[in-house]
Amino acid sequence: MDIKGLIDCHTHCKFSPDGRDEPSELVKSAQQLDLKAIAITDHCECNTWFEPEHYGIDSSKADADDIIMYNCKSFHLASIQPMKELVRQSFGELAVIHGVELGQPLQAPEIADEIVGDEELDYVIGSLHNNSGMLDFYYLRFDEMSPQQINSLLGDYFEQVLQMCEWGAFDILGHLTYPLRYICGKYNISVDTDCYKDTIVQIFKTLISNNKGIEINTSGLFTDLKKTMPDAKLVKLYRELGGEIISIGSDAHCAEDVGRGAALGAELAKECGFDRAAYFIKHKPVFVKL
Ligand SMILES: [Zn+2]
Ligand SMILES: [Zn+2]
């Protein structure tokens, strides 16, 4: 599908613990696709910022998969100079943006403040991958939970996203409904997001009044969820409440996934009443026509 002129504002390179490729390889993919903008947004997970031992975990005894997202700090520090050099170069029509995906800022607010205080950063995605005191939704066994337990976890998730939006030191809210990727996708358990509508409305109103936006994260289209995060129903709700700032992100973790789903994301945005999407330079939205 032709995605010329579109944007991918959520990608990970080797400076994420679960990323692989050089940032220049992601940029090359974006150039080949004729994108208008690519943002490289490596993981800054505030609650696993340090090495596992800092949190009392013996990494020699832990499963490698369980501790993969620890020590984001060393990845982030290694990224700063190469990313600065990369974004200083000219790529013609393509805007290359130095961003971060800030995970769980309120679970270590002093670390979050330090990261977002970097004036070189153009763009911050605010994400929640785990409820406070719990593991990433990726690890949770939803098949062993009662519907009430799942309901309570999701209620907490949306409440904690709302608190993060009230804190607000980011540009775009990342992949709202992330837990559904596992609950509905991996475990095939249906969820009606209407049960959380009051909180979701509060989330959107808070973002709108602070001039922040949401992303249409297209990675879910290629998992068993088969939907964007959030889906069309919620993107429409955001629009009806007056939302104007929307971004599109593949959440690529390798160069060949850059731009994946961007055309579908743009189509969905249009169906929901958007005729433009935004990328960010120095935290200011730059709009591209859809
Ligand atoms: Zn994420
Ligand atoms: Zn991501």
XYZ file of C-alpha atoms and ligand atoms in Angstrom:
292
model
C 0.000 0.000 0.000
C 1.249 3.460 -0.840
C 2.036 5.415 2.283
C 3.909 8.259 0.605
C 3.600 11.470 2.591
C 2.398 9.748 5.776
C 4.146 9.606 9.144
C 5.416 6.958 11.539
C 5.803 8.499 14.962
C 6.458 5.414 17.081
C 9.505 3.278 16.267
C 12.268 1.535 18.213
C 15.886 0.935 17.209
C 18.810 -0.823 18.922
C 18.644 1.774 21.710
C 15.601 -0.037 23.094
C 16.297 -3.243 25.061
C 13.873 -5.059 22.731
C 14.964 -3.221 19.565
C 17.434 -4.398 16.961
C 18.472 -2.119 14.125
C 20.586 0.980 13.764
C 18.549 4.202 13.808
C 19.965 4.976 10.343
C 18.367 1.752 9.034
C 14.943 2.901 10.280
C 15.507 6.221 8.557
C 16.467 4.432 5.345
C 13.184 2.482 5.459
C 11.263 5.725 5.957
C 13.071 7.258 2.965
C 12.276 4.256 0.777
C 8.606 4.568 1.749
C 8.638 8.317 1.050
C 7.292 9.095 4.502
C 6.971 12.707 5.554
C 8.265 12.034 9.071
C 9.717 9.305 11.233
C 10.094 9.597 14.990
C 12.513 7.238 16.727
C 11.049 6.720 20.180
C 13.120 4.295 22.208
C 11.890 2.899 25.501
C 12.491 4.931 28.627
C 10.731 2.725 31.160
C 10.892 4.792 34.322
C 10.115 1.911 36.698
C 12.851 -0.329 35.242
C 15.342 2.444 34.580
C 18.182 0.819 36.467
C 19.712 -2.664 36.400
C 17.663 -5.492 37.997
C 19.927 -5.566 41.094
C 18.835 -2.016 41.943
C 15.355 -3.461 42.497
C 16.593 -6.492 44.440
C 16.436 -8.892 41.489
C 19.321 -11.295 40.953
C 19.767 -11.120 37.165
C 21.915 -14.276 37.124
C 18.897 -16.237 38.410
C 16.160 -14.463 36.442
C 14.748 -15.536 33.102
C 16.295 -13.311 30.398
C 12.836 -12.463 29.049
C 11.655 -11.330 32.502
C 14.388 -8.760 32.912
C 14.703 -7.554 29.327
C 13.251 -4.094 29.983
C 15.511 -3.298 32.942
C 18.443 -0.930 32.633
C 16.747 1.356 30.110
C 19.045 4.063 31.446
C 22.158 2.597 29.816
C 20.335 2.245 26.468
C 19.086 5.813 26.701
C 22.497 7.241 27.603
C 24.081 5.363 24.683
C 21.441 6.795 22.325
C 21.830 10.496 23.071
C 24.957 11.328 21.038
C 24.201 9.156 17.949
C 20.597 10.382 17.875
C 21.722 14.010 18.121
C 24.112 13.467 15.216
C 21.449 11.685 13.185
C 18.774 14.365 13.499
C 21.296 17.068 12.607
C 21.668 15.552 9.130
C 19.379 16.489 6.267
C 17.149 13.827 4.756
C 15.457 15.983 2.131
C 11.683 15.917 2.499
C 11.819 13.486 5.415
C 11.693 14.874 8.954
C 13.665 12.704 11.385
C 12.590 13.211 14.960
C 14.363 12.337 18.180
C 11.707 11.156 20.593
C 11.266 8.735 23.464
C 8.525 6.422 24.606
C 8.279 7.311 28.275
C 6.883 4.308 30.152
C 5.152 4.576 33.550
C 6.362 8.118 34.376
C 4.350 8.280 37.598
C 5.931 5.088 38.888
C 9.280 6.963 39.133
C 8.431 10.653 38.621
C 11.914 11.992 39.403
C 13.343 9.844 36.597
C 10.569 10.922 34.228
C 11.259 14.598 34.991
C 14.941 14.098 34.251
C 14.243 12.420 30.888
C 11.666 14.931 29.652
C 13.874 17.788 30.859
C 16.311 17.097 27.994
C 15.840 20.075 25.670
C 17.246 18.169 22.695
C 14.215 15.886 22.675
C 11.579 16.730 20.084
C 8.868 14.396 21.127
C 7.610 12.305 24.038
C 5.058 9.499 23.936
C 3.480 8.809 27.337
C 2.776 5.092 27.784
C 1.566 2.719 30.465
C 2.695 -0.886 30.053
C 1.968 -2.049 33.587
C -0.233 -0.995 36.460
C 1.613 0.285 39.491
C 3.311 -2.569 41.357
C 2.464 -5.128 38.669
C 4.220 -6.700 35.714
C 3.781 -5.572 32.101
C 0.401 -6.749 30.770
C 2.460 -8.874 28.387
C 3.343 -11.221 31.274
C -0.072 -11.518 32.937
C -2.021 -14.794 32.749
C -5.503 -13.511 31.933
C -6.699 -17.077 31.389
C -6.194 -17.705 35.108
C -8.187 -14.630 36.179
C -11.880 -14.196 36.884
C -13.863 -11.640 34.835
C -13.994 -9.498 37.999
C -10.217 -9.544 38.327
C -9.774 -8.546 34.705
C -12.384 -5.825 35.100
C -10.597 -4.485 38.147
C -7.195 -4.529 36.394
C -8.630 -2.651 33.428
C -10.368 -0.151 35.704
C -7.004 0.491 37.385
C -5.297 0.750 34.001
C -7.603 3.501 32.736
C -7.432 5.331 36.102
C -3.627 5.268 36.004
C -3.612 6.472 32.386
C -5.847 9.337 33.512
C -3.400 10.250 36.294
C -0.580 10.166 33.757
C -2.570 12.532 31.506
C -3.178 14.883 34.432
C 0.608 14.896 35.000
C 0.877 15.562 31.285
C 4.600 16.014 30.502
C 4.371 14.304 27.106
C 3.038 15.133 23.630
C 1.033 12.053 22.653
C -0.659 9.342 24.685
C 0.750 5.982 23.522
C -1.401 3.024 22.533
C -4.459 3.582 24.748
C -6.036 0.127 25.419
C -2.643 -1.626 25.391
C -3.881 -4.416 27.775
C -6.444 -5.484 25.153
C -3.591 -6.637 22.958
C -3.208 -9.495 25.445
C -6.663 -9.831 27.021
C -8.600 -9.832 23.728
C -5.768 -10.722 21.334
C -3.654 -13.355 23.039
C -6.320 -14.808 25.389
C -9.399 -14.215 23.234
C -11.410 -12.737 26.144
C -13.893 -10.094 25.046
C -13.929 -6.672 26.701
C -16.502 -3.906 26.333
C -14.648 -0.611 26.665
C -18.009 1.097 27.376
C -17.578 -0.191 30.963
C -14.701 2.299 31.326
C -16.212 5.066 29.239
C -16.429 7.649 32.053
C -12.698 7.384 32.718
C -11.859 7.304 29.010
C -13.894 10.493 28.493
C -11.921 12.074 31.344
C -8.665 10.944 29.709
C -9.627 12.540 26.392
C -10.919 15.759 27.978
C -7.710 16.095 29.988
C -5.553 15.597 26.891
C -7.629 18.030 24.844
C -7.543 20.772 27.466
C -3.733 20.392 27.711
C -3.236 20.438 23.915
C -1.987 16.850 23.892
C -2.959 14.168 21.413
C -3.423 10.444 20.998
C -1.746 8.034 18.644
C -3.311 5.407 16.456
C -0.912 2.575 17.190
C -1.151 0.181 14.235
C 0.896 -2.685 15.732
C -2.253 -4.374 17.085
C -3.496 -4.889 13.511
C -0.749 -7.475 13.049
C -1.426 -9.393 16.275
C -4.450 -11.486 17.242
C -6.127 -8.268 18.400
C -6.495 -7.281 14.712
C -7.342 -3.729 15.739
C -5.499 -0.490 16.272
C -4.878 0.767 19.817
C -7.178 2.562 20.417
C -9.791 1.281 17.976
C -12.088 3.305 15.711
C -14.820 3.604 18.328
C -12.510 5.361 20.784
C -10.783 7.472 18.137
C -14.253 8.666 17.115
C -15.116 9.451 20.740
C -11.912 11.491 21.050
C -12.900 13.416 17.921
C -16.471 14.019 19.152
C -15.082 15.450 22.389
C -13.066 17.951 20.345
C -9.773 16.085 19.894
C -7.683 17.508 17.067
C -4.207 16.109 17.534
C -3.714 12.605 16.248
C -0.521 10.739 15.453
C 0.122 7.447 13.678
C 2.722 4.942 14.853
C 3.720 1.446 13.791
C 5.577 0.623 17.033
C 8.161 -1.011 14.756
C 10.985 -2.753 16.588
C 12.990 -3.311 13.377
C 13.613 -1.420 10.126
C 11.358 -3.570 7.951
C 8.315 -2.789 10.121
C 8.628 0.984 9.721
C 5.377 2.373 8.306
C 3.532 -0.910 8.849
C -0.194 -0.221 8.976
C 0.228 3.517 8.314
C -2.233 3.465 5.383
C -4.853 1.642 7.493
C -4.214 4.005 10.385
C -4.699 7.013 8.103
C -7.909 5.506 6.676
C -9.248 4.942 10.172
C -8.353 8.491 11.199
C -10.248 9.840 8.179
C -13.299 7.689 8.951
C -13.233 9.138 12.462
C -13.273 12.715 11.158
C -9.595 13.673 10.961
C -8.112 15.168 7.812
C -4.618 15.634 9.227
C -2.139 13.930 11.519
C 0.676 15.437 13.542
C 4.330 14.849 14.158
C 6.289 16.950 16.619
C 9.290 19.222 16.410
C 10.408 20.583 19.784
C 7.073 19.423 21.199
C 5.069 21.515 18.707
C 2.690 19.708 16.362
C 3.388 19.876 12.617
C 0.375 18.709 10.642
C 0.352 16.597 7.494
C -2.699 16.069 5.319
C -4.192 12.606 5.324
Zn 4.604 0.865 24.289
Zn 6.685 1.223 21.590
